[in-house]
PDB file of C-alpha atoms in Angstrom:
ATOM      1  CA  UNK X   1      22.745  13.554 -12.128  1.00  0.00           C
ATOM      2  CA  UNK X   2      18.996  13.758 -13.108  1.00  0.00           C
ATOM      3  CA  UNK X   3      19.649  11.086 -15.813  1.00  0.00           C
ATOM      4  CA  UNK X   4      21.195   8.825 -13.274  1.00  0.00           C
ATOM      5  CA  UNK X   5      18.182   9.060 -10.942  1.00  0.00           C
ATOM      6  CA  UNK X   6      15.819   8.462 -13.739  1.00  0.00           C
ATOM      7  CA  UNK X   7      17.744   5.414 -14.997  1.00  0.00           C
ATOM      8  CA  UNK X   8      17.729   4.035 -11.393  1.00  0.00           C
ATOM      9  CA  UNK X   9      14.089   4.401 -10.897  1.00  0.00           C
ATOM     10  CA  UNK X  10      13.198   2.699 -14.228  1.00  0.00           C
ATOM     11  CA  UNK X  11      15.532  -0.232 -13.600  1.00  0.00           C
ATOM     12  CA  UNK X  12      14.485  -3.552 -12.083  1.00  0.00           C
ATOM     13  CA  UNK X  13      16.639  -3.028  -9.051  1.00  0.00           C
ATOM     14  CA  UNK X  14      14.568  -0.042  -7.931  1.00  0.00           C
ATOM     15  CA  UNK X  15      11.323  -2.242  -7.539  1.00  0.00           C
ATOM     16  CA  UNK X  16      13.498  -4.850  -5.797  1.00  0.00           C
ATOM     17  CA  UNK X  17      14.542  -2.231  -3.187  1.00  0.00           C
ATOM     18  CA  UNK X  18      10.945  -1.149  -2.762  1.00  0.00           C
ATOM     19  CA  UNK X  19       9.891  -4.921  -2.162  1.00  0.00           C
ATOM     20  CA  UNK X  20      12.719  -5.132   0.387  1.00  0.00           C
ATOM     21  CA  UNK X  21      11.434  -2.025   2.170  1.00  0.00           C
ATOM     22  CA  UNK X  22       8.010  -3.601   2.417  1.00  0.00           C
ATOM     23  CA  UNK X  23       9.507  -6.929   3.673  1.00  0.00           C
ATOM     24  CA  UNK X  24      11.470  -5.054   6.222  1.00  0.00           C
ATOM     25  CA  UNK X  25       8.282  -3.141   7.420  1.00  0.00           C
ATOM     26  CA  UNK X  26       6.820  -6.625   8.304  1.00  0.00           C
ATOM     27  CA  UNK X  27       9.639  -7.787  10.384  1.00  0.00           C
ATOM     28  CA  UNK X  28      10.581  -4.329  11.911  1.00  0.00           C
ATOM     29  CA  UNK X  29       7.425  -2.929  13.686  1.00  0.00           C
ATOM     30  CA  UNK X  30       8.703   0.757  13.206  1.00  0.00           C
ATOM     31  CA  UNK X  31       6.149   2.813  11.453  1.00  0.00           C
ATOM     32  CA  UNK X  32       8.776   4.979   9.742  1.00  0.00           C
ATOM     33  CA  UNK X  33       9.883   2.134   7.496  1.00  0.00           C
ATOM     34  CA  UNK X  34       6.273   1.519   6.030  1.00  0.00           C
ATOM     35  CA  UNK X  35       6.209   5.322   5.211  1.00  0.00           C
ATOM     36  CA  UNK X  36       9.500   5.181   3.477  1.00  0.00           C
ATOM     37  CA  UNK X  37       8.271   2.133   1.445  1.00  0.00           C
ATOM     38  CA  UNK X  38       5.049   3.895   0.341  1.00  0.00           C
ATOM     39  CA  UNK X  39       6.826   6.961  -0.653  1.00  0.00           C
ATOM     40  CA  UNK X  40       9.440   5.117  -2.613  1.00  0.00           C
ATOM     41  CA  UNK X  41       6.623   3.172  -4.352  1.00  0.00           C
ATOM     42  CA  UNK X  42       4.718   6.513  -5.111  1.00  0.00           C
ATOM     43  CA  UNK X  43       7.869   7.832  -6.633  1.00  0.00           C
ATOM     44  CA  UNK X  44       8.415   4.698  -8.710  1.00  0.00           C
ATOM     45  CA  UNK X  45       4.711   4.815  -9.890  1.00  0.00           C
ATOM     46  CA  UNK X  46       4.944   8.455 -10.883  1.00  0.00           C
ATOM     47  CA  UNK X  47       8.146   7.784 -12.883  1.00  0.00           C
ATOM     48  CA  UNK X  48       6.583   4.685 -14.427  1.00  0.00           C
ATOM     49  CA  UNK X  49       3.365   6.557 -15.376  1.00  0.00           C
ATOM     50  CA  UNK X  50       5.471   9.356 -17.090  1.00  0.00           C
ATOM     51  CA  UNK X  51       7.430   6.790 -18.979  1.00  0.00           C
ATOM     52  CA  UNK X  52       4.650   4.480 -20.373  1.00  0.00           C
ATOM     53  CA  UNK X  53       2.463   5.412 -23.213  1.00  0.00           C
ATOM     54  CA  UNK X  54      -0.326   2.732 -22.668  1.00  0.00           C
ATOM     55  CA  UNK X  55      -3.332   4.219 -21.144  1.00  0.00           C
ATOM     56  CA  UNK X  56      -4.406   0.908 -19.500  1.00  0.00           C
ATOM     57  CA  UNK X  57      -1.134   0.771 -17.586  1.00  0.00           C
ATOM     58  CA  UNK X  58      -1.409   4.472 -16.636  1.00  0.00           C
ATOM     59  CA  UNK X  59      -4.832   3.892 -15.241  1.00  0.00           C
ATOM     60  CA  UNK X  60      -3.788   0.769 -13.309  1.00  0.00           C
ATOM     61  CA  UNK X  61      -0.730   2.507 -11.932  1.00  0.00           C
ATOM     62  CA  UNK X  62      -2.997   5.629 -11.060  1.00  0.00           C
ATOM     63  CA  UNK X  63      -5.116   3.249  -9.017  1.00  0.00           C
ATOM     64  CA  UNK X  64      -2.036   1.926  -7.230  1.00  0.00           C
ATOM     65  CA  UNK X  65      -0.866   5.417  -6.584  1.00  0.00           C
ATOM     66  CA  UNK X  66      -4.272   6.365  -4.989  1.00  0.00           C
ATOM     67  CA  UNK X  67      -4.010   3.218  -2.831  1.00  0.00           C
ATOM     68  CA  UNK X  68      -0.525   4.051  -1.764  1.00  0.00           C
ATOM     69  CA  UNK X  69      -1.419   7.679  -0.675  1.00  0.00           C
ATOM     70  CA  UNK X  70      -4.564   6.338   1.090  1.00  0.00           C
ATOM     71  CA  UNK X  71      -2.385   3.845   2.967  1.00  0.00           C
ATOM     72  CA  UNK X  72      -0.055   6.553   4.053  1.00  0.00           C
ATOM     73  CA  UNK X  73      -3.027   8.599   5.275  1.00  0.00           C
ATOM     74  CA  UNK X  74      -4.447   5.594   7.169  1.00  0.00           C
ATOM     75  CA  UNK X  75      -1.165   4.986   8.789  1.00  0.00           C
ATOM     76  CA  UNK X  76      -0.716   8.364   9.903  1.00  0.00           C
ATOM     77  CA  UNK X  77      -4.234   8.532  11.337  1.00  0.00           C
ATOM     78  CA  UNK X  78      -3.588   5.413  13.445  1.00  0.00           C
ATOM     79  CA  UNK X  79      -0.124   6.709  14.390  1.00  0.00           C
ATOM     80  CA  UNK X  80      -1.511  10.000  15.700  1.00  0.00           C
ATOM     81  CA  UNK X  81      -4.717   8.550  17.277  1.00  0.00           C
ATOM     82  CA  UNK X  82      -2.768   6.107  19.352  1.00  0.00           C
ATOM     83  CA  UNK X  83      -0.411   8.489  20.888  1.00  0.00           C
TER      84      UNK X  83
END
C-alpha cells in the first residue's frame, strides 16, 4: 500500500491532479479547495525532495514548499479575520 502511494505521488498524474485542484479553486470560491490544493502540493514537494539527488532542485522545491506554507497561513488569516 505504501509503495502504491509513493508511485502515485511520483507520477505525472499527481501533478495534473494538483493543477486541477488549483484550477477548481479559481472557479469555485470556496476556501476549502485552495487549502486542499496547497496541502496536496506540499505533499508532492516533500516526496519529490526526498526522491531527487540534485541539491539545486531540492533548494528550489524547498522555496516552493515555504511559499505553499506561507500561502496557507495567509489564507487562514484572511479567513479568520473576515468572520
